[in-house]
Amino acid sequence: MRSQLDEWRFALTSKFIPAILIAPLLVAALFGYMFQNSQINEAPIAVVDEDNSIYSRQFTEKVNASQYMNVTDVFYQAVQPDTLLANEKYIAVIYLPRGMEQLRYQGKQVNVGVLIDNTMPSAVGNIRNGIQELITIENLSLSVGKLKVMGLSDESAAGIAAPISMQQRLLYNPTSDFIGFMVIGFVNVVALGITAIATASIVPRLRVEGTLAQALSRPLGLWLRVVPYSVITCISLLLAFGMLKQLGGLRFAGSATAFVIPLLLYTLTISYMGMLVGWSASEPSKVALRTYAIVYPSFMLSGVQVATIIFPYPIQVISHMLPLTWLFKFIRGIGYRGGSLSYFTAEIGVFVLMIGILSLGIGLMIMWEHRKMNVKTGMEEIAA
């Protein structure tokens, strides 16, 4: 009984009460806001309209009117789907064939092509349903029109062939395999956590060893200390991807050589992010908790489990500040879709920008350390 009283006294006087009351509320509020959209609406769609007729334009407008789709661009000549889908500007491409209007009014079959990027299966279910609903309504309206012209009863409509059919293809992950998004996501999150802890420990380790002042006298050398961790992480991830390809059937259709460039930029980015996060820690053992600020948001917001398009816009903005979000774009774009590195100049620029901003932060921390040392030296001289 006394042990129970001791524990109750400790629980009531410790930080357990505010933690257990506040933390679940904060998590509930955050995740409730993040996942308030149970489905993806207004997914970006490209339409390739080779007919360029009144009816094809009306059909495009109906696609755009669907709550599930947003036609962001229309092309009036054939375009390769890999080119359009490479850097995730669109989730799907709808092809309207030449002669669509003429075939429709002649009562002949019209095949509408729907090519869907299935690298993130959670993002495309409503697109497929929305297009199917639209085609069903179009066929029903045509059947009703024929009934009025021919004077047929409603029961006779069943015998009228639907003139519009959907030819659907799920690209890049037709079987909705977990290897391509869930497994590869966990692999990258684990590597991110290990690298962030290692690089976050650099400055605290030098501080404990008493060599930080010497390292600060050579800022470039201190800045380059993350390179071994970046290179080793890059090699580790390449080996992991290779093992998943051999054992798990991971699709990798692009150039492995081209993929090394964004992968190395990514590992450099997370290394500098780790260094900056752990800079002010007094010793290496205290940096692990700080790296949670990198790992947890990356796990939840970078597209490991759900497509980032499902999040509210402010959360999407935060997601785009995470290096792992951009790495997944390269994995899907180069690896799964076989895209050329030239398609991703903007994405490469994001990594370069991130490295620049983090390097600026490290520079400011170096100046802060110098100032601390100067103040400490001044106080020692006064005391002497």
Short mmCIF file of C-alpha atoms in Angstrom, two decimals:
data_model
loop_
_atom_site.label_atom_id
_atom_site.label_comp_id
_atom_site.label_asym_id
_atom_site.label_seq_id
_atom_site.Cartn_x
_atom_site.Cartn_y
_atom_site.Cartn_z
CA MET A 1 0.00 0.00 0.00
CA ARG A 2 2.80 2.37 0.83
CA SER A 3 4.38 1.76 -2.57
CA GLN A 4 1.09 2.76 -4.20
CA LEU A 5 0.97 5.99 -2.19
CA ASP A 6 4.56 6.76 -3.13
CA GLU A 7 3.86 6.29 -6.83
CA TRP A 8 0.65 8.33 -6.70
CA ARG A 9 2.53 11.12 -4.93
CA PHE A 10 5.33 11.02 -7.51
CA ALA A 11 2.91 10.87 -10.47
CA LEU A 12 0.88 13.80 -9.20
CA THR A 13 3.92 15.99 -8.51
CA SER A 14 5.99 15.08 -11.59
CA LYS A 15 5.59 16.18 -15.22
CA PHE A 16 3.48 13.11 -15.98
CA ILE A 17 0.14 14.86 -15.45
CA PRO A 18 0.68 17.80 -17.84
CA ALA A 19 2.37 15.49 -20.36
CA ILE A 20 -0.41 12.89 -20.42
CA LEU A 21 -3.13 15.55 -20.55
CA ILE A 22 -1.58 17.87 -23.12
CA ALA A 23 0.28 15.55 -25.50
CA PRO A 24 -2.75 13.46 -26.62
CA LEU A 25 -4.75 16.65 -27.17
CA LEU A 26 -2.00 18.19 -29.28
CA VAL A 27 -1.58 14.99 -31.31
CA ALA A 28 -5.35 14.68 -31.79
CA ALA A 29 -5.60 18.31 -32.96
CA LEU A 30 -2.60 18.03 -35.29
CA PHE A 31 -3.55 14.73 -36.90
CA GLY A 32 -7.20 15.68 -37.03
CA TYR A 33 -6.24 18.76 -39.03
CA MET A 34 -3.73 16.89 -41.24
CA PHE A 35 -6.18 14.14 -42.18
CA GLN A 36 -9.38 16.14 -42.28
CA ASN A 37 -9.63 15.27 -45.99
CA SER A 38 -10.48 11.58 -46.19
CA GLN A 39 -10.16 11.68 -49.96
CA ILE A 40 -8.11 13.54 -52.55
CA ASN A 41 -10.02 16.22 -54.43
CA GLU A 42 -8.89 18.42 -57.31
CA ALA A 43 -6.05 16.12 -58.35
CA PRO A 44 -3.98 17.73 -61.17
CA ILE A 45 -4.83 16.20 -64.54
CA ALA A 46 -3.45 16.76 -68.05
CA VAL A 47 -5.69 16.26 -71.08
CA VAL A 48 -4.25 15.44 -74.51
CA ASP A 49 -7.03 16.52 -76.89
CA GLU A 50 -6.09 15.31 -80.36
CA ASP A 51 -9.61 15.99 -81.67
CA ASN A 52 -9.84 19.65 -80.62
CA SER A 53 -13.56 19.70 -81.39
CA ILE A 54 -16.53 21.27 -79.65
CA TYR A 55 -17.45 17.97 -78.04
CA SER A 56 -13.89 17.15 -76.89
CA ARG A 57 -13.66 20.57 -75.26
CA GLN A 58 -17.04 20.00 -73.58
CA PHE A 59 -15.80 16.62 -72.34
CA THR A 60 -12.67 18.29 -70.91
CA GLU A 61 -14.85 20.84 -69.12
CA LYS A 62 -16.87 18.01 -67.59
CA VAL A 63 -13.67 16.34 -66.40
CA ASN A 64 -12.60 19.61 -64.82
CA ALA A 65 -16.03 20.00 -63.18
CA SER A 66 -15.56 16.74 -61.29
CA GLN A 67 -14.72 17.25 -57.61
CA TYR A 68 -11.93 14.70 -57.93
CA MET A 69 -10.03 16.27 -60.83
CA ASN A 70 -8.55 19.59 -61.86
CA VAL A 71 -7.50 19.92 -65.49
CA THR A 72 -4.40 22.07 -65.20
CA ASP A 73 -3.20 21.79 -68.82
CA VAL A 74 -4.61 20.75 -72.20
CA PHE A 75 -2.35 19.66 -75.08
CA TYR A 76 -3.62 19.46 -78.66
CA GLN A 77 -1.03 17.07 -79.98
CA ALA A 78 0.29 13.70 -78.85
CA VAL A 79 2.65 13.85 -75.86
CA GLN A 80 4.47 10.95 -74.26
CA PRO A 81 2.93 10.16 -70.83
CA ASP A 82 6.37 9.63 -69.26
CA THR A 83 7.24 13.23 -70.11
CA LEU A 84 4.07 14.57 -68.50
CA LEU A 85 4.17 12.38 -65.39
CA ALA A 86 7.93 12.46 -64.72
CA ASN A 87 8.09 15.17 -62.04
CA GLU A 88 4.57 14.76 -60.59
CA LYS A 89 3.08 17.88 -62.11
CA TYR A 90 0.13 15.66 -63.02
CA ILE A 91 -1.26 12.50 -61.46
CA ALA A 92 -3.01 11.27 -64.60
CA VAL A 93 -3.24 11.96 -68.32
CA ILE A 94 -6.48 11.63 -70.30
CA TYR A 95 -6.16 11.06 -74.06
CA LEU A 96 -9.09 12.12 -76.27
CA PRO A 97 -8.68 10.48 -79.70
CA ARG A 98 -8.76 12.18 -83.07
CA GLY A 99 -12.28 12.05 -84.57
CA MET A 100 -13.91 11.76 -81.14
CA GLU A 101 -16.82 14.08 -81.98
CA GLN A 102 -17.52 12.44 -85.34
CA LEU A 103 -17.41 8.92 -83.93
CA ARG A 104 -19.76 9.88 -81.11
CA TYR A 105 -22.45 11.28 -83.36
CA GLN A 106 -22.11 8.32 -85.72
CA GLY A 107 -22.78 6.01 -82.79
CA LYS A 108 -19.40 4.35 -83.14
CA GLN A 109 -17.07 3.32 -80.35
CA VAL A 110 -14.91 6.05 -78.82
CA ASN A 111 -11.94 4.89 -76.75
CA VAL A 112 -10.82 7.41 -74.14
CA GLY A 113 -7.35 6.61 -72.82
CA VAL A 114 -6.68 7.14 -69.12
CA LEU A 115 -3.08 6.76 -67.95
CA ILE A 116 -2.70 6.97 -64.18
CA ASP A 117 0.50 7.30 -62.17
CA ASN A 118 0.11 4.51 -59.61
CA THR A 119 3.37 5.01 -57.73
CA MET A 120 1.21 6.22 -54.82
CA PRO A 121 -1.98 4.11 -55.01
CA SER A 122 -3.65 6.09 -52.23
CA ALA A 123 -3.77 9.14 -54.51
CA VAL A 124 -5.56 7.70 -57.54
CA GLY A 125 -8.65 5.80 -56.36
CA ASN A 126 -11.01 8.76 -56.68
CA ILE A 127 -9.60 9.69 -60.09
CA ARG A 128 -10.54 6.29 -61.47
CA ASN A 129 -14.01 6.52 -59.94
CA GLY A 130 -14.52 10.08 -61.17
CA ILE A 131 -13.64 9.27 -64.78
CA GLN A 132 -15.79 6.15 -64.74
CA GLU A 133 -18.74 8.13 -63.38
CA LEU A 134 -18.30 10.76 -66.10
CA ILE A 135 -18.21 8.18 -68.89
CA THR A 136 -21.26 6.41 -67.45
CA ILE A 137 -23.20 9.69 -67.41
CA GLU A 138 -22.10 10.50 -70.98
CA ASN A 139 -23.25 7.09 -72.20
CA LEU A 140 -26.54 7.40 -70.34
CA SER A 141 -27.23 10.84 -71.83
CA LEU A 142 -26.55 9.50 -75.32
CA SER A 143 -28.85 6.51 -74.69
CA VAL A 144 -31.64 8.83 -73.54
CA GLY A 145 -31.14 10.93 -76.66
CA LYS A 146 -31.44 7.88 -78.86
CA LEU A 147 -34.61 6.81 -77.06
CA LYS A 148 -36.25 10.14 -77.79
CA VAL A 149 -35.27 10.05 -81.44
CA MET A 150 -36.20 6.40 -81.96
CA GLY A 151 -39.29 6.48 -79.74
CA LEU A 152 -38.06 3.49 -77.71
CA SER A 153 -39.07 2.62 -74.17
CA ASP A 154 -36.71 2.84 -71.20
CA GLU A 155 -36.38 -0.95 -71.17
CA SER A 156 -35.06 -0.90 -74.73
CA ALA A 157 -32.13 1.32 -73.68
CA ALA A 158 -30.31 -1.67 -72.28
CA GLY A 159 -29.75 -2.97 -75.78
CA ILE A 160 -28.00 0.18 -77.00
CA ALA A 161 -24.19 -0.14 -76.95
CA ALA A 162 -22.33 2.54 -75.05
CA PRO A 163 -20.24 4.54 -77.57
CA ILE A 164 -17.60 5.71 -75.05
CA SER A 165 -15.29 3.27 -73.33
CA MET A 166 -12.38 3.85 -70.98
CA GLN A 167 -9.04 2.26 -71.76
CA GLN A 168 -7.25 2.50 -68.43
CA ARG A 169 -3.62 1.81 -67.59
CA LEU A 170 -2.00 2.00 -64.17
CA LEU A 171 1.57 3.05 -64.82
CA TYR A 172 4.78 2.31 -62.90
CA ASN A 173 3.12 0.20 -60.18
CA PRO A 174 0.22 -1.67 -61.79
CA THR A 175 -0.14 -4.17 -58.93
CA SER A 176 -0.08 -1.49 -56.18
CA ASP A 177 2.98 -3.17 -54.66
CA PHE A 178 3.96 -2.03 -51.15
CA ILE A 179 7.69 -2.26 -51.98
CA GLY A 180 7.54 0.87 -54.11
CA PHE A 181 6.22 3.23 -51.46
CA MET A 182 5.76 1.76 -47.97
CA VAL A 183 8.93 -0.36 -47.72
CA ILE A 184 11.17 2.14 -49.50
CA GLY A 185 9.75 4.80 -47.20
CA PHE A 186 10.68 2.95 -44.02
CA VAL A 187 14.19 2.26 -45.36
CA ASN A 188 14.76 5.96 -45.98
CA VAL A 189 13.33 7.04 -42.62
CA VAL A 190 15.67 4.65 -40.78
CA ALA A 191 18.67 5.92 -42.76
CA LEU A 192 17.59 9.52 -42.11
CA GLY A 193 17.46 8.95 -38.36
CA ILE A 194 20.88 7.28 -38.18
CA THR A 195 22.56 9.95 -40.32
CA ALA A 196 20.90 12.83 -38.46
CA ILE A 197 22.08 11.51 -35.07
CA ALA A 198 25.63 10.96 -36.37
CA THR A 199 26.00 14.44 -37.87
CA ALA A 200 24.21 16.12 -34.96
CA SER A 201 26.92 14.67 -32.70
CA ILE A 202 29.85 16.22 -34.58
CA VAL A 203 30.03 19.59 -32.82
CA PRO A 204 29.08 18.27 -29.34
CA ARG A 205 31.80 15.60 -29.71
CA LEU A 206 34.40 18.24 -30.58
CA ARG A 207 33.21 20.29 -27.62
CA VAL A 208 33.68 17.34 -25.23
CA GLU A 209 37.09 16.54 -26.75
CA GLY A 210 38.18 20.16 -26.31
CA THR A 211 39.00 20.58 -30.01
CA LEU A 212 36.05 22.75 -31.03
CA ALA A 213 38.04 26.00 -30.91
CA GLN A 214 40.64 24.53 -33.25
CA ALA A 215 37.92 23.32 -35.61
CA LEU A 216 36.23 26.73 -35.59
CA SER A 217 39.47 28.33 -36.76
CA ARG A 218 39.01 26.41 -40.03
CA PRO A 219 35.31 26.90 -40.91
CA LEU A 220 35.61 25.13 -44.27
CA GLY A 221 37.10 22.07 -42.60
CA LEU A 222 34.29 22.04 -40.05
CA TRP A 223 31.71 22.43 -42.83
CA LEU A 224 33.22 19.46 -44.70
CA ARG A 225 33.10 17.15 -41.69
CA VAL A 226 29.67 15.90 -42.78
CA VAL A 227 30.99 14.58 -46.12
CA PRO A 228 31.99 11.08 -44.85
CA TYR A 229 28.53 10.56 -43.35
CA SER A 230 26.86 11.80 -46.53
CA VAL A 231 28.89 9.55 -48.82
CA ILE A 232 28.45 6.47 -46.61
CA THR A 233 24.68 7.07 -46.33
CA CYS A 234 24.47 7.47 -50.11
CA ILE A 235 26.27 4.15 -50.63
CA SER A 236 24.11 2.46 -47.99
CA LEU A 237 20.88 3.59 -49.64
CA LEU A 238 22.09 2.47 -53.07
CA LEU A 239 22.86 -0.97 -51.63
CA ALA A 240 19.45 -1.08 -49.95
CA PHE A 241 17.67 -0.14 -53.19
CA GLY A 242 19.68 -2.81 -55.02
CA MET A 243 18.70 -5.45 -52.46
CA LEU A 244 15.03 -4.47 -52.72
CA LYS A 245 15.29 -4.72 -56.50
CA GLN A 246 16.83 -8.19 -56.35
CA LEU A 247 14.81 -9.66 -53.48
CA GLY A 248 11.60 -7.65 -53.47
CA GLY A 249 11.15 -6.85 -57.14
CA LEU A 250 11.51 -3.09 -56.67
CA ARG A 251 11.06 -1.29 -59.97
CA PHE A 252 14.00 0.89 -61.00
CA ALA A 253 13.74 1.84 -64.64
CA GLY A 254 15.99 4.92 -64.66
CA SER A 255 19.72 5.46 -64.71
CA ALA A 256 21.41 4.54 -61.43
CA THR A 257 24.30 6.86 -62.32
CA ALA A 258 21.97 9.82 -62.78
CA PHE A 259 20.18 8.96 -59.54
CA VAL A 260 23.43 9.22 -57.54
CA ILE A 261 23.52 13.01 -58.05
CA PRO A 262 20.20 13.85 -56.30
CA LEU A 263 20.81 11.10 -53.74
CA LEU A 264 24.15 12.61 -52.73
CA LEU A 265 22.61 16.09 -52.60
CA TYR A 266 19.91 14.66 -50.34
CA THR A 267 22.37 13.02 -47.95
CA LEU A 268 24.38 16.25 -47.78
CA THR A 269 21.20 18.16 -46.98
CA ILE A 270 20.14 15.91 -44.11
CA SER A 271 23.72 15.86 -42.81
CA TYR A 272 23.88 19.66 -42.60
CA MET A 273 20.40 19.69 -41.09
CA GLY A 274 21.57 17.24 -38.41
CA MET A 275 24.72 19.29 -37.70
CA LEU A 276 22.67 22.44 -37.26
CA VAL A 277 20.07 20.79 -35.00
CA GLY A 278 22.67 19.27 -32.69
CA TRP A 279 25.10 22.19 -32.65
CA SER A 280 24.32 23.66 -29.24
CA ALA A 281 24.10 20.35 -27.37
CA SER A 282 26.65 20.05 -24.56
CA GLU A 283 27.50 16.42 -25.35
CA PRO A 284 26.69 13.78 -28.01
CA SER A 285 24.33 11.81 -25.76
CA LYS A 286 21.87 14.72 -25.80
CA VAL A 287 21.37 15.04 -29.56
CA ALA A 288 19.11 12.01 -30.19
CA LEU A 289 15.99 13.73 -28.84
CA ARG A 290 16.65 16.78 -31.01
CA THR A 291 16.74 14.71 -34.20
CA TYR A 292 13.13 13.68 -33.59
CA ALA A 293 12.25 17.13 -34.96
CA ILE A 294 13.62 15.91 -38.31
CA VAL A 295 12.65 12.25 -38.30
CA TYR A 296 9.03 12.37 -37.09
CA PRO A 297 7.82 15.09 -39.51
CA SER A 298 9.66 13.31 -42.33
CA PHE A 299 7.91 10.05 -41.50
CA MET A 300 4.45 11.64 -41.38
CA LEU A 301 4.59 14.34 -44.05
CA SER A 302 6.98 13.27 -46.81
CA GLY A 303 4.73 10.73 -48.54
CA VAL A 304 5.88 7.52 -46.84
CA GLN A 305 2.34 6.43 -45.99
CA VAL A 306 -0.05 8.74 -47.84
CA ALA A 307 0.28 11.08 -50.79
CA THR A 308 1.10 14.62 -49.65
CA ILE A 309 -1.68 16.00 -51.86
CA ILE A 310 -4.22 14.80 -49.29
CA PHE A 311 -2.92 17.26 -46.67
CA PRO A 312 -4.30 20.81 -46.22
CA TYR A 313 -2.26 23.43 -48.04
CA PRO A 314 -0.31 24.71 -44.96
CA ILE A 315 0.78 21.13 -44.18
CA GLN A 316 1.84 20.66 -47.81
CA VAL A 317 4.04 23.75 -47.47
CA ILE A 318 5.72 22.21 -44.41
CA SER A 319 6.09 18.94 -46.30
CA HIS A 320 8.00 20.69 -49.07
CA MET A 321 10.52 21.93 -46.49
CA LEU A 322 11.55 18.34 -45.74
CA PRO A 323 14.43 16.86 -47.79
CA LEU A 324 12.85 13.39 -47.75
CA THR A 325 9.80 14.70 -49.63
CA TRP A 326 12.06 15.73 -52.52
CA LEU A 327 14.04 12.49 -52.43
CA PHE A 328 10.81 10.55 -52.95
CA LYS A 329 10.13 12.70 -56.02
CA PHE A 330 13.46 11.55 -57.45
CA ILE A 331 12.85 7.92 -56.48
CA ARG A 332 9.50 7.94 -58.23
CA GLY A 333 10.56 10.16 -61.12
CA ILE A 334 13.91 8.59 -62.05
CA GLY A 335 13.54 5.15 -60.49
CA TYR A 336 9.94 4.17 -61.17
CA ARG A 337 9.14 6.30 -64.22
CA GLY A 338 12.58 6.18 -65.82
CA GLY A 339 12.73 9.96 -66.20
CA SER A 340 15.83 11.77 -67.38
CA LEU A 341 17.77 13.89 -64.89
CA SER A 342 17.12 16.89 -67.16
CA TYR A 343 13.44 16.78 -66.11
CA PHE A 344 14.38 17.62 -62.53
CA THR A 345 16.45 20.80 -62.66
CA ALA A 346 13.98 22.58 -60.37
CA GLU A 347 14.06 19.75 -57.82
CA ILE A 348 17.88 19.71 -57.86
CA GLY A 349 17.76 23.46 -57.32
CA VAL A 350 15.67 22.88 -54.17
CA PHE A 351 18.41 20.68 -52.67
CA VAL A 352 21.07 23.25 -53.58
CA LEU A 353 18.94 25.99 -51.98
CA MET A 354 18.45 23.90 -48.83
CA ILE A 355 22.19 23.26 -48.56
CA GLY A 356 22.83 26.99 -48.98
CA ILE A 357 20.35 27.96 -46.25
CA LEU A 358 21.66 25.31 -43.84
CA SER A 359 25.24 26.39 -44.56
CA LEU A 360 24.27 29.96 -43.73
CA GLY A 361 22.83 28.71 -40.45
CA ILE A 362 26.06 26.85 -39.71
CA GLY A 363 28.01 30.02 -40.49
CA LEU A 364 25.88 31.95 -38.00
CA MET A 365 26.49 29.26 -35.39
CA ILE A 366 30.26 29.54 -35.98
CA MET A 367 30.04 33.29 -35.40
CA TRP A 368 28.00 32.65 -32.24
CA GLU A 369 30.64 30.21 -30.94
CA HIS A 370 33.41 32.74 -31.63
CA ARG A 371 31.47 35.39 -29.74
CA LYS A 372 30.96 33.04 -26.79
CA MET A 373 34.69 32.27 -26.71
CA ASN A 374 35.60 35.97 -26.88
CA VAL A 375 33.22 36.77 -24.02
CA LYS A 376 34.61 33.90 -21.96
CA THR A 377 38.20 35.02 -22.64
CA GLY A 378 37.34 38.58 -21.68
CA MET A 379 35.77 37.47 -18.41
CA GLU A 380 38.81 35.33 -17.58
CA GLU A 381 41.11 38.28 -18.23
CA ILE A 382 39.01 40.50 -15.98
CA ALA A 383 39.01 37.84 -13.27
CA ALA A 384 42.78 37.52 -13.56
#
